[in-house]
XYZ file of C-alpha atoms in Angstrom:
664
model
C 42.795 103.231 -37.940
C 41.551 106.252 -40.106
C 40.582 104.124 -42.942
C 37.158 102.534 -43.576
C 37.059 98.827 -44.913
C 37.019 99.580 -48.659
C 39.836 102.124 -48.185
C 41.950 99.660 -46.253
C 41.468 97.093 -49.183
C 42.480 99.642 -51.704
C 45.608 100.738 -49.729
C 46.677 96.903 -49.153
C 46.064 95.648 -52.641
C 49.404 96.757 -54.174
C 50.193 94.274 -56.779
C 48.649 94.230 -60.339
C 46.037 96.356 -61.992
C 43.576 97.958 -59.665
C 40.458 100.067 -60.319
C 39.279 102.214 -57.520
C 35.819 103.576 -58.195
C 35.783 106.590 -55.753
C 32.733 108.771 -55.270
C 32.735 112.396 -54.544
C 34.112 112.981 -51.161
C 34.908 109.408 -50.490
C 38.545 110.148 -49.546
C 40.455 109.059 -52.798
C 43.499 111.231 -51.952
C 43.901 109.810 -48.399
C 43.653 106.306 -50.152
C 46.418 107.165 -52.634
C 48.841 108.706 -50.125
C 48.250 105.948 -47.738
C 48.694 103.464 -50.641
C 52.129 104.819 -51.323
C 53.116 104.884 -47.849
C 52.190 101.298 -47.548
C 54.409 100.420 -50.701
C 57.367 102.256 -49.116
C 56.861 100.452 -45.980
C 56.776 97.341 -47.816
C 60.319 98.099 -49.074
C 59.493 99.687 -52.441
C 62.000 102.513 -53.157
C 60.135 105.839 -53.407
C 61.389 106.530 -56.820
C 59.999 103.537 -58.121
C 56.573 105.111 -57.329
C 54.709 107.264 -59.874
C 51.469 109.094 -59.179
C 49.826 111.467 -61.627
C 46.798 113.772 -61.300
C 45.263 116.579 -63.251
C 46.205 119.973 -61.728
C 49.233 121.495 -59.846
C 47.108 122.085 -56.843
C 46.088 118.173 -56.450
C 49.578 117.168 -57.130
C 51.201 119.502 -54.468
C 48.495 118.445 -52.000
C 49.392 114.779 -52.589
C 53.214 115.479 -52.227
C 52.553 117.492 -48.975
C 50.332 114.433 -47.521
C 52.766 111.889 -48.602
C 55.595 114.024 -47.054
C 53.693 114.218 -43.814
C 52.735 110.583 -43.709
C 56.335 109.450 -44.231
C 57.720 112.076 -41.604
C 55.175 111.072 -38.967
C 55.143 107.253 -39.354
C 56.887 105.753 -36.405
C 57.369 102.497 -38.159
C 59.779 104.056 -40.757
C 63.345 104.178 -39.944
C 64.326 106.898 -42.213
C 67.787 108.557 -41.935
C 67.991 112.208 -41.159
C 69.270 112.955 -44.670
C 66.731 110.985 -46.500
C 64.828 113.091 -48.899
C 63.868 110.771 -51.764
C 60.128 111.016 -52.792
C 57.952 109.321 -55.342
C 57.437 111.302 -58.629
C 54.255 112.913 -58.304
C 53.146 115.332 -60.701
C 50.512 116.275 -63.355
C 50.267 114.365 -66.865
C 51.953 117.556 -68.498
C 54.685 118.041 -66.193
C 55.454 114.270 -66.575
C 55.378 115.009 -70.245
C 58.028 117.742 -69.979
C 60.160 115.732 -67.577
C 60.279 112.902 -70.369
C 60.797 115.223 -73.179
C 63.642 117.184 -71.576
C 65.452 113.793 -70.908
C 65.165 112.808 -74.609
C 64.888 116.247 -76.266
C 67.624 115.309 -78.995
C 65.202 112.437 -80.327
C 62.938 115.333 -81.133
C 65.231 117.772 -82.362
C 64.916 119.897 -79.401
C 67.120 121.114 -76.561
C 66.331 120.888 -72.698
C 65.319 124.591 -73.013
C 62.590 124.180 -75.430
C 59.761 126.814 -75.162
C 56.222 125.852 -74.037
C 53.674 127.812 -75.875
C 50.649 128.889 -73.857
C 47.191 129.530 -75.346
C 47.932 133.016 -76.313
C 51.100 132.095 -78.063
C 49.349 129.191 -79.960
C 46.649 131.512 -81.093
C 49.312 134.113 -82.325
C 51.019 131.388 -84.161
C 47.722 129.804 -85.697
C 46.719 133.350 -86.732
C 50.311 133.838 -88.519
C 49.974 130.386 -90.178
C 46.418 131.334 -91.448
C 47.972 134.532 -92.987
C 50.756 132.358 -94.486
C 48.218 130.218 -96.065
C 46.220 133.159 -97.631
C 43.383 132.281 -95.150
C 41.435 135.422 -93.561
C 41.587 135.210 -89.729
C 38.544 137.503 -89.717
C 36.418 134.925 -91.844
C 37.682 131.956 -90.014
C 38.209 132.072 -86.095
C 41.811 131.262 -85.197
C 40.468 129.765 -81.852
C 38.166 127.345 -83.620
C 41.113 126.204 -85.878
C 43.390 125.824 -82.786
C 40.700 124.046 -81.135
C 40.180 121.491 -83.842
C 44.039 120.939 -83.929
C 44.144 120.538 -80.020
C 41.368 117.966 -80.227
C 42.974 116.056 -82.977
C 46.294 115.900 -80.894
C 44.487 114.713 -77.897
C 43.043 111.886 -79.919
C 46.797 111.118 -80.760
C 46.376 112.095 -84.329
C 49.274 113.666 -86.167
C 49.335 116.298 -88.678
C 49.779 113.713 -91.509
C 46.989 111.307 -90.188
C 44.559 114.364 -90.052
C 45.477 115.418 -93.673
C 44.851 111.874 -94.821
C 41.503 111.990 -93.150
C 40.357 115.391 -93.932
C 36.641 114.943 -94.879
C 35.414 118.341 -95.736
C 36.654 122.044 -96.519
C 36.898 123.014 -92.932
C 39.154 120.038 -92.190
C 41.221 120.573 -95.257
C 41.679 124.172 -94.377
C 42.782 123.280 -90.628
C 45.357 120.739 -92.224
C 46.648 123.590 -94.356
C 47.087 125.797 -91.251
C 48.500 122.818 -89.230
C 51.247 122.379 -91.434
C 52.336 125.899 -91.162
C 51.753 125.930 -87.401
C 54.038 123.035 -86.932
C 56.826 124.736 -88.994
C 56.648 127.771 -86.729
C 56.688 125.543 -83.584
C 59.766 123.696 -85.151
C 61.582 126.939 -86.166
C 61.231 128.276 -82.666
C 62.081 125.035 -80.858
C 58.725 125.154 -79.230
C 56.008 122.699 -78.109
C 52.519 123.599 -77.399
C 50.573 122.165 -74.501
C 48.944 119.368 -76.434
C 52.509 118.370 -77.724
C 53.761 117.617 -74.261
C 51.543 114.796 -74.254
C 51.519 113.785 -77.946
C 55.365 113.973 -78.146
C 55.799 111.804 -75.036
C 53.222 109.161 -76.355
C 55.056 109.053 -79.610
C 58.455 108.668 -77.901
C 57.230 105.893 -75.801
C 55.385 104.246 -78.737
C 58.460 104.585 -81.281
C 61.227 103.644 -78.731
C 60.957 100.432 -77.116
C 64.169 101.065 -75.198
C 62.372 104.223 -73.714
C 59.325 102.054 -72.542
C 61.588 99.607 -70.871
C 63.719 102.125 -69.287
C 60.770 104.160 -67.631
C 58.959 100.954 -66.833
C 61.934 99.679 -64.901
C 62.072 103.192 -63.117
C 58.433 103.528 -62.152
C 57.171 99.966 -61.225
C 54.084 101.310 -59.353
C 51.913 103.654 -61.247
C 48.896 105.765 -59.939
C 46.508 107.689 -62.226
C 44.281 110.033 -60.303
C 40.855 111.342 -61.887
C 41.252 108.605 -64.782
C 37.618 109.263 -65.904
C 39.148 112.554 -67.352
C 42.025 111.121 -69.413
C 42.051 111.365 -73.209
C 43.343 108.953 -75.556
C 47.033 110.196 -75.528
C 47.003 110.136 -71.737
C 45.427 106.709 -71.688
C 48.219 105.382 -73.971
C 51.043 106.929 -72.005
C 49.660 105.144 -68.929
C 49.534 101.956 -70.727
C 53.005 102.197 -72.157
C 54.426 102.910 -68.685
C 52.401 99.894 -67.087
C 53.298 97.504 -70.021
C 55.872 95.490 -68.392
C 54.549 95.105 -64.762
C 50.908 96.019 -64.986
C 51.172 97.517 -61.569
C 48.742 100.259 -62.335
C 46.248 101.778 -59.825
C 43.626 103.994 -61.505
C 41.137 106.078 -59.265
C 38.178 107.916 -60.789
C 34.449 108.135 -60.952
C 32.553 107.931 -64.278
C 29.978 110.135 -62.579
C 32.421 113.001 -62.684
C 33.385 112.800 -66.112
C 32.861 116.444 -67.415
C 35.588 117.102 -69.840
C 34.525 115.412 -73.079
C 34.731 118.585 -74.807
C 38.424 118.672 -74.493
C 39.085 115.067 -75.376
C 38.438 113.168 -72.220
C 36.694 109.744 -73.004
C 34.462 108.182 -70.153
C 35.393 104.775 -71.941
C 38.609 104.630 -70.417
C 37.651 103.955 -67.073
C 34.566 101.918 -68.131
C 36.863 99.655 -70.272
C 39.532 99.216 -67.700
C 38.595 95.601 -66.764
C 38.700 94.896 -70.478
C 42.108 96.471 -70.891
C 43.290 94.317 -67.745
C 41.060 91.291 -67.263
C 42.822 90.511 -63.959
C 41.968 94.026 -62.588
C 40.522 94.200 -59.079
C 37.669 96.683 -58.653
C 37.116 98.436 -55.139
C 34.318 101.015 -54.801
C 34.353 103.710 -52.319
C 30.805 104.875 -51.630
C 31.162 106.501 -48.082
C 31.202 110.299 -48.394
C 32.959 112.372 -45.730
C 32.085 115.660 -47.019
C 28.394 116.389 -47.471
C 25.248 116.168 -45.382
C 22.676 113.240 -46.040
C 20.295 115.970 -47.809
C 22.931 116.888 -50.176
C 23.929 113.428 -51.034
C 20.417 112.318 -51.518
C 19.689 115.087 -53.948
C 22.891 114.057 -55.775
C 21.881 110.498 -55.856
C 18.577 111.662 -57.304
C 20.454 113.401 -60.011
C 22.893 110.717 -61.127
C 20.835 107.745 -61.066
C 19.091 108.704 -64.221
C 22.235 108.397 -66.059
C 22.786 105.051 -67.870
C 26.553 105.241 -68.952
C 28.248 104.702 -65.622
C 29.326 102.418 -62.883
C 26.406 101.812 -60.558
C 27.190 103.088 -56.921
C 25.151 105.036 -54.224
C 26.892 107.589 -51.977
C 26.254 107.384 -48.360
C 27.330 109.411 -45.226
C 27.462 109.193 -41.350
C 27.128 112.936 -41.548
C 23.949 114.693 -40.204
C 20.879 115.436 -42.354
C 21.597 118.955 -42.537
C 19.745 121.945 -43.876
C 17.346 121.503 -46.704
C 18.250 123.007 -50.177
C 17.104 126.483 -50.852
C 15.447 127.396 -54.133
C 15.981 131.142 -55.179
C 13.704 132.648 -58.002
C 14.645 135.946 -59.360
C 13.276 138.236 -62.200
C 16.519 138.798 -63.889
C 20.059 137.988 -63.750
C 20.430 141.172 -61.839
C 18.172 140.437 -59.239
C 19.481 136.912 -59.043
C 23.092 138.312 -58.344
C 21.708 140.575 -55.879
C 20.011 137.939 -54.031
C 23.126 135.909 -53.899
C 25.261 138.911 -52.909
C 22.600 139.580 -50.023
C 22.750 136.013 -48.729
C 26.389 135.756 -48.923
C 26.617 139.195 -46.844
C 24.212 137.834 -44.117
C 26.184 134.695 -43.885
C 29.423 136.635 -43.323
C 27.877 138.844 -40.763
C 26.561 136.051 -38.837
C 30.217 134.691 -38.665
C 30.643 132.536 -41.848
C 34.124 132.889 -43.367
C 33.901 133.960 -46.959
C 36.539 131.538 -47.777
C 34.028 128.700 -47.044
C 31.579 129.983 -49.723
C 31.394 129.594 -53.491
C 29.098 130.729 -56.435
C 29.075 128.203 -59.228
C 27.818 128.950 -62.798
C 27.819 126.974 -66.127
C 29.499 129.626 -68.397
C 31.844 132.456 -67.795
C 29.416 135.395 -68.973
C 27.491 135.003 -65.884
C 30.275 136.265 -63.670
C 29.799 140.015 -64.621
C 26.582 140.531 -62.845
C 27.769 138.655 -59.950
C 30.832 140.762 -59.603
C 28.724 144.060 -59.687
C 26.409 142.836 -57.010
C 29.170 141.619 -54.783
C 31.039 144.985 -55.040
C 27.867 146.832 -54.135
C 27.170 144.690 -51.119
C 30.782 144.874 -50.082
C 31.120 141.281 -50.160
C 34.855 140.095 -50.692
C 34.994 137.878 -53.582
C 37.712 136.055 -55.946
C 37.131 135.556 -59.534
C 38.756 131.975 -60.451
C 39.810 132.135 -64.106
C 41.993 135.203 -64.406
C 45.339 133.558 -64.036
C 48.308 135.426 -62.743
C 50.731 134.027 -65.301
C 48.580 135.397 -68.287
C 48.815 138.954 -67.254
C 50.856 140.970 -69.668
C 53.550 142.234 -67.409
C 54.154 138.911 -66.069
C 54.513 137.167 -69.499
C 56.842 140.047 -70.435
C 59.377 139.251 -67.573
C 58.928 135.472 -68.088
C 59.566 136.117 -71.991
C 62.863 137.627 -71.067
C 63.986 134.475 -69.306
C 62.721 132.327 -72.164
C 64.416 134.347 -74.692
C 67.673 134.062 -72.748
C 67.561 130.351 -72.671
C 66.249 129.908 -76.106
C 67.569 132.300 -78.801
C 65.207 130.818 -81.328
C 61.960 131.566 -79.630
C 61.009 134.567 -81.819
C 57.745 134.511 -79.899
C 59.443 135.656 -76.940
C 62.145 137.612 -78.584
C 59.212 139.493 -80.629
C 57.430 140.187 -77.336
C 60.142 141.718 -75.305
C 62.474 143.319 -77.833
C 60.465 146.584 -77.618
C 59.513 146.305 -73.938
C 60.174 148.773 -72.552
C 60.015 150.919 -75.657
C 63.325 150.876 -77.472
C 62.165 152.269 -80.742
C 62.488 148.634 -82.431
C 59.466 148.181 -84.716
C 57.847 145.396 -86.324
C 59.697 145.695 -89.688
C 63.156 145.745 -87.883
C 62.094 142.480 -86.121
C 61.219 140.842 -89.393
C 64.792 141.754 -90.607
C 66.129 140.375 -87.566
C 64.249 137.165 -87.949
C 65.206 136.742 -91.802
C 68.927 137.202 -90.785
C 69.177 140.622 -92.331
C 70.237 142.544 -89.449
C 73.181 144.053 -91.323
C 71.071 146.074 -93.504
C 69.675 148.171 -90.661
C 70.937 151.569 -89.974
C 73.899 151.546 -87.593
C 71.933 153.243 -84.786
C 69.304 150.413 -85.025
C 72.142 147.885 -85.061
C 73.638 149.324 -81.833
C 70.095 148.956 -80.056
C 69.806 145.495 -81.372
C 73.206 144.722 -80.106
C 72.381 146.045 -76.709
C 69.198 143.863 -76.497
C 71.479 140.842 -77.429
C 73.766 141.620 -74.638
C 70.909 142.233 -72.094
C 69.796 138.465 -73.101
C 73.470 137.361 -72.446
C 73.488 139.105 -69.288
C 70.135 137.305 -68.133
C 71.370 134.089 -69.154
C 74.771 134.537 -66.920
C 72.374 135.531 -64.000
C 70.209 132.254 -64.511
C 73.439 130.314 -64.593
C 74.768 131.929 -61.280
C 71.911 133.256 -59.347
C 68.495 132.004 -57.609
C 65.314 132.360 -59.540
C 64.080 135.288 -57.455
C 67.521 137.319 -58.075
C 66.946 136.562 -61.909
C 63.721 138.030 -61.859
C 64.620 141.051 -59.886
C 67.487 141.738 -62.357
C 65.202 141.455 -65.203
C 62.742 143.900 -63.718
C 65.473 146.349 -63.030
C 67.813 146.021 -65.793
C 65.346 146.071 -68.503
C 63.913 149.145 -67.460
C 60.386 147.486 -66.659
C 60.467 148.677 -63.095
C 61.200 152.345 -64.027
C 58.463 152.339 -66.590
C 55.859 151.071 -64.371
C 56.915 153.136 -61.428
C 56.434 156.283 -63.566
C 52.853 155.315 -65.044
C 49.292 155.639 -63.727
C 47.377 153.704 -61.166
C 47.021 150.720 -63.472
C 50.849 150.508 -63.860
C 51.160 150.559 -59.998
C 48.984 147.427 -60.025
C 51.275 145.907 -62.861
C 54.302 146.733 -60.661
C 52.877 144.937 -57.906
C 52.327 142.008 -60.006
C 55.794 141.829 -61.213
C 56.932 142.158 -57.708
C 54.780 139.328 -56.713
C 56.520 137.285 -59.487
C 59.715 137.787 -57.451
C 57.903 136.129 -54.429
C 56.692 133.155 -56.559
C 60.242 132.775 -58.056
C 61.577 132.500 -54.371
C 59.553 129.365 -54.025
C 62.110 127.728 -56.387
C 65.264 129.328 -54.955
C 66.290 125.867 -53.393
C 64.620 123.759 -55.817
C 66.189 120.245 -55.841
C 67.441 120.614 -52.214
C 64.074 120.670 -50.111
C 62.675 117.618 -48.983
C 59.200 118.754 -50.051
C 59.390 121.402 -52.921
C 57.635 124.649 -51.807
C 56.483 125.189 -55.362
C 54.645 121.848 -55.372
C 56.857 119.958 -57.799
C 58.663 116.803 -57.556
C 62.560 116.773 -58.207
C 63.208 114.810 -61.211
C 65.425 111.724 -61.313
C 67.311 112.310 -64.457
C 68.026 109.188 -66.349
C 70.123 110.533 -69.192
C 70.958 114.085 -69.636
C 72.290 115.807 -66.115
C 70.657 119.078 -65.130
C 72.912 121.995 -65.682
C 73.978 123.654 -62.595
C 71.774 126.694 -61.670
C 69.064 125.867 -64.222
C 66.740 123.463 -62.001
C 64.801 126.386 -60.242
C 64.190 128.595 -63.194
C 62.956 125.614 -65.309
C 60.673 124.706 -62.591
C 59.328 128.165 -62.454
C 58.795 128.341 -66.338
C 56.969 124.994 -66.207
C 54.753 126.009 -63.413
C 53.788 129.278 -65.383
C 53.074 127.369 -68.623
C 51.226 124.412 -67.120
C 49.104 126.656 -64.457
C 45.244 126.053 -64.262
C 42.401 128.028 -62.978
C 42.691 126.424 -59.557
C 46.276 127.556 -59.157
C 44.629 131.089 -58.613
C 43.216 129.940 -55.359
C 44.996 131.480 -52.351
C 44.519 129.970 -49.077
C 45.161 133.201 -47.302
C 42.555 135.152 -49.517
C 39.329 135.261 -47.253
C 36.676 135.793 -50.249
C 33.888 134.096 -51.699
C 35.012 132.171 -54.757
C 33.412 132.659 -58.095
C 34.008 130.190 -60.609
C 32.376 127.788 -63.403
C 31.354 124.405 -62.299
C 34.143 122.864 -64.373
C 36.822 124.883 -62.448
C 35.254 123.753 -58.983
C 36.210 120.168 -59.888
C 38.252 118.678 -56.637
C 37.043 121.647 -54.428
C 34.769 121.928 -51.493
C 33.078 124.634 -49.537
C 30.686 124.692 -46.609
C 28.129 126.837 -48.712
C 27.560 126.579 -52.421
C 25.324 128.576 -54.767
C 24.710 127.049 -58.003
C 23.035 129.959 -60.204
C 21.548 130.012 -63.617
C 19.710 126.857 -63.368
C 17.624 127.517 -66.432
C 16.554 124.981 -69.247
C 19.027 125.537 -72.094
C 21.586 127.220 -69.933
C 22.224 124.427 -67.215
C 21.756 122.004 -68.957
C 23.230 124.027 -71.655
C 22.280 123.984 -75.215
C 24.428 125.771 -77.543
C 22.733 128.374 -79.846
C 23.806 126.966 -83.085
C 22.701 123.341 -82.324
C 19.585 121.552 -82.312
C 18.545 119.140 -79.331
C 21.590 117.893 -77.403
C 22.564 114.323 -77.771
C 22.090 111.707 -75.083
C 25.711 111.749 -74.293
C 25.799 115.640 -73.914
C 22.586 115.424 -71.887
C 24.304 112.898 -69.628
C 27.487 114.935 -69.348
C 25.391 118.150 -68.216
C 23.836 115.889 -65.533
C 27.253 114.778 -64.565
C 28.257 118.472 -64.296
C 25.359 119.454 -61.996
C 26.077 116.250 -59.826
C 29.628 117.657 -59.558
C 28.292 121.098 -58.415
C 25.963 119.671 -55.774
C 28.786 117.463 -54.321
C 31.123 120.441 -53.783
C 28.981 121.536 -50.921
C 29.436 120.270 -47.327
C 26.487 122.063 -45.310
C 24.124 123.899 -47.736
C 23.127 124.488 -51.281
C 21.179 127.182 -52.735
C 19.841 126.745 -56.267
C 19.004 129.946 -58.422
C 17.129 130.664 -61.580
C 15.801 133.666 -63.254
C 12.512 134.288 -65.269
C 14.250 136.399 -67.667
C 17.953 136.477 -68.729
C 19.716 138.641 -71.254
C 22.010 136.215 -73.414
C 23.804 137.622 -76.459
C 22.272 141.039 -76.107
C 18.561 139.610 -76.138
C 16.288 138.797 -73.263
C 14.718 135.358 -73.183
C 11.979 133.747 -71.024
C 13.191 130.790 -69.039
C 11.800 127.607 -67.816
C 13.395 126.197 -64.682
C 15.947 123.622 -65.316
C 14.902 119.906 -65.347
C 17.346 119.309 -62.793
C 15.346 121.163 -60.094
C 12.369 118.753 -60.917
C 14.542 115.558 -60.573
C 15.393 116.408 -56.824
C 12.942 115.052 -54.236
C 10.559 117.803 -53.193
C 11.130 116.902 -49.419
C 14.757 118.047 -50.021
C 14.092 121.314 -50.911
C 13.137 124.110 -48.750
C 9.388 123.987 -48.055
C 9.220 127.589 -47.577
C 7.906 129.249 -50.672
C 10.774 131.029 -52.699
C 10.527 134.654 -52.616
C 8.600 136.261 -55.441
C 10.523 137.881 -58.192
C 10.374 141.567 -58.122
C 11.509 144.248 -60.454
C 8.637 144.434 -62.886
C 4.851 145.096 -62.651
C 4.039 143.252 -65.916
C 5.746 141.121 -68.463
C 4.917 141.662 -72.157
C 5.841 138.758 -74.474
C 5.443 139.522 -78.295
C 4.592 136.205 -80.169
């Protein structure tokens, strides 16, 4: 009764390939969860259902909703002991699951290390030094991005080497070879390998494809427009034997081409599966008529899309406000003042968000929010990337994988034990016996500490393991005796204990509090005592910006438009709406291409459709970028919105200068 006709059809069409074109705010999560419920009510075993999405937050929400639907459905006769659930996770978590079950085929153990971005950058830098390439002359981040993009396109190191067309690509190939050697030596995979290795396992082993195809007979892929080539291939391999694949997405919200996502995957779905049924969800349940009309104004100018027009039964709502400021400082002050006024009138801070195109815009916003006493939360500073948190987790990883030299090197002198880099180099090269006896004793104590941690992991709950590490390593004592910043770091490692507690009963709860599905192991059995700590490490390695969102933190959210994908707020500020900033034109490029232009338009469409009640558009006359002030034109996007949708009151005149002198 809660579904509209199009949603009902999507829920009831369970056999064969289905493409659900779901507009922003059209209730796609509701459709996916009710579809899963419908499959189970039809007699499909829950473990035969696979649902993949892109963020831990979305996967957790999906699991919770399915759990609630199963619990509350009066037509289901479920035994009290029933706790079987579909496998619902992100693509990367699915990759970890498949790789762990088949680790031996890749020369790994179940406890392989997952490199985060910082680990990868360190290894790239080391690889460049080994290749006699100056990291100051060639940015390691750029090299890493090129390797990452190639892996996302399904290209191996050997293929990349054969295809190298210029000096830069030859340099990247040279570094990639050394990088792979470091990963292999440390029994590690980077973020992109989790997908690439999964694809190659399924591609090269027909028995694995058949095995997983027989387990997961009904496959759901959310945000299909954001899949890259490797994710597309994984989904295709898993659906190969039965074609029961339901993909949900919206070409108008494809905003990740810079990390390999290709809009062609959703546009060509009917070519891949000619028998596919296409269902379009156009009714929006989120935004006002005014906001939707503006969003339709924007997106209808794009040519690369499946045509649809969002509509709603919601009220017309307030007009869109246009705020003009003289500089970015004034813009930030205006946004902070409006936010403060909204809060004073009873609006909850958590129902508000300020969106911007690039991260550098957040600094002045933060300063103004502090001055105006507006509570805010900056999305993008990840908990698991804080040094002290990474130190504790590196102890766990080093205890599980004694070949993870990245983790051993990170913590062997944390807290300070007088063990320097030269000593670590000797240990890594198996020359520990050449060290002085006193140093050998220190190293021996460190190895014993790792053995003790390993024993704790085998016998204790994750929260107890983290407590043990904090206390026994000396990290707690060091932070307690430090300054104010150390006090904050101590609070962070104590918070890690609370995070770990969510995994204390992992594998036994009906719905995992950590938001991860309990894996159904096909081959290797899960060792006793390891499930919870492994799940914690996975969650830490695969965390995204959105995982920083705290439901109980009543604060205005500051984030990039990319980070806002999938979220919604009553009041949304879109700042920096200036030509060449949004839409963005990179400093070292000429005119942007047609495809880049359409993606920028899609990005603004995503920003608009995050809002439920009210949108504020803001731009400045002058903005300091890369240390230089530049004069701005308003974004073309503002001109694309029908004038009667904008607040007919004239925007406040910019202040802060009596005259502008421009030297031509």
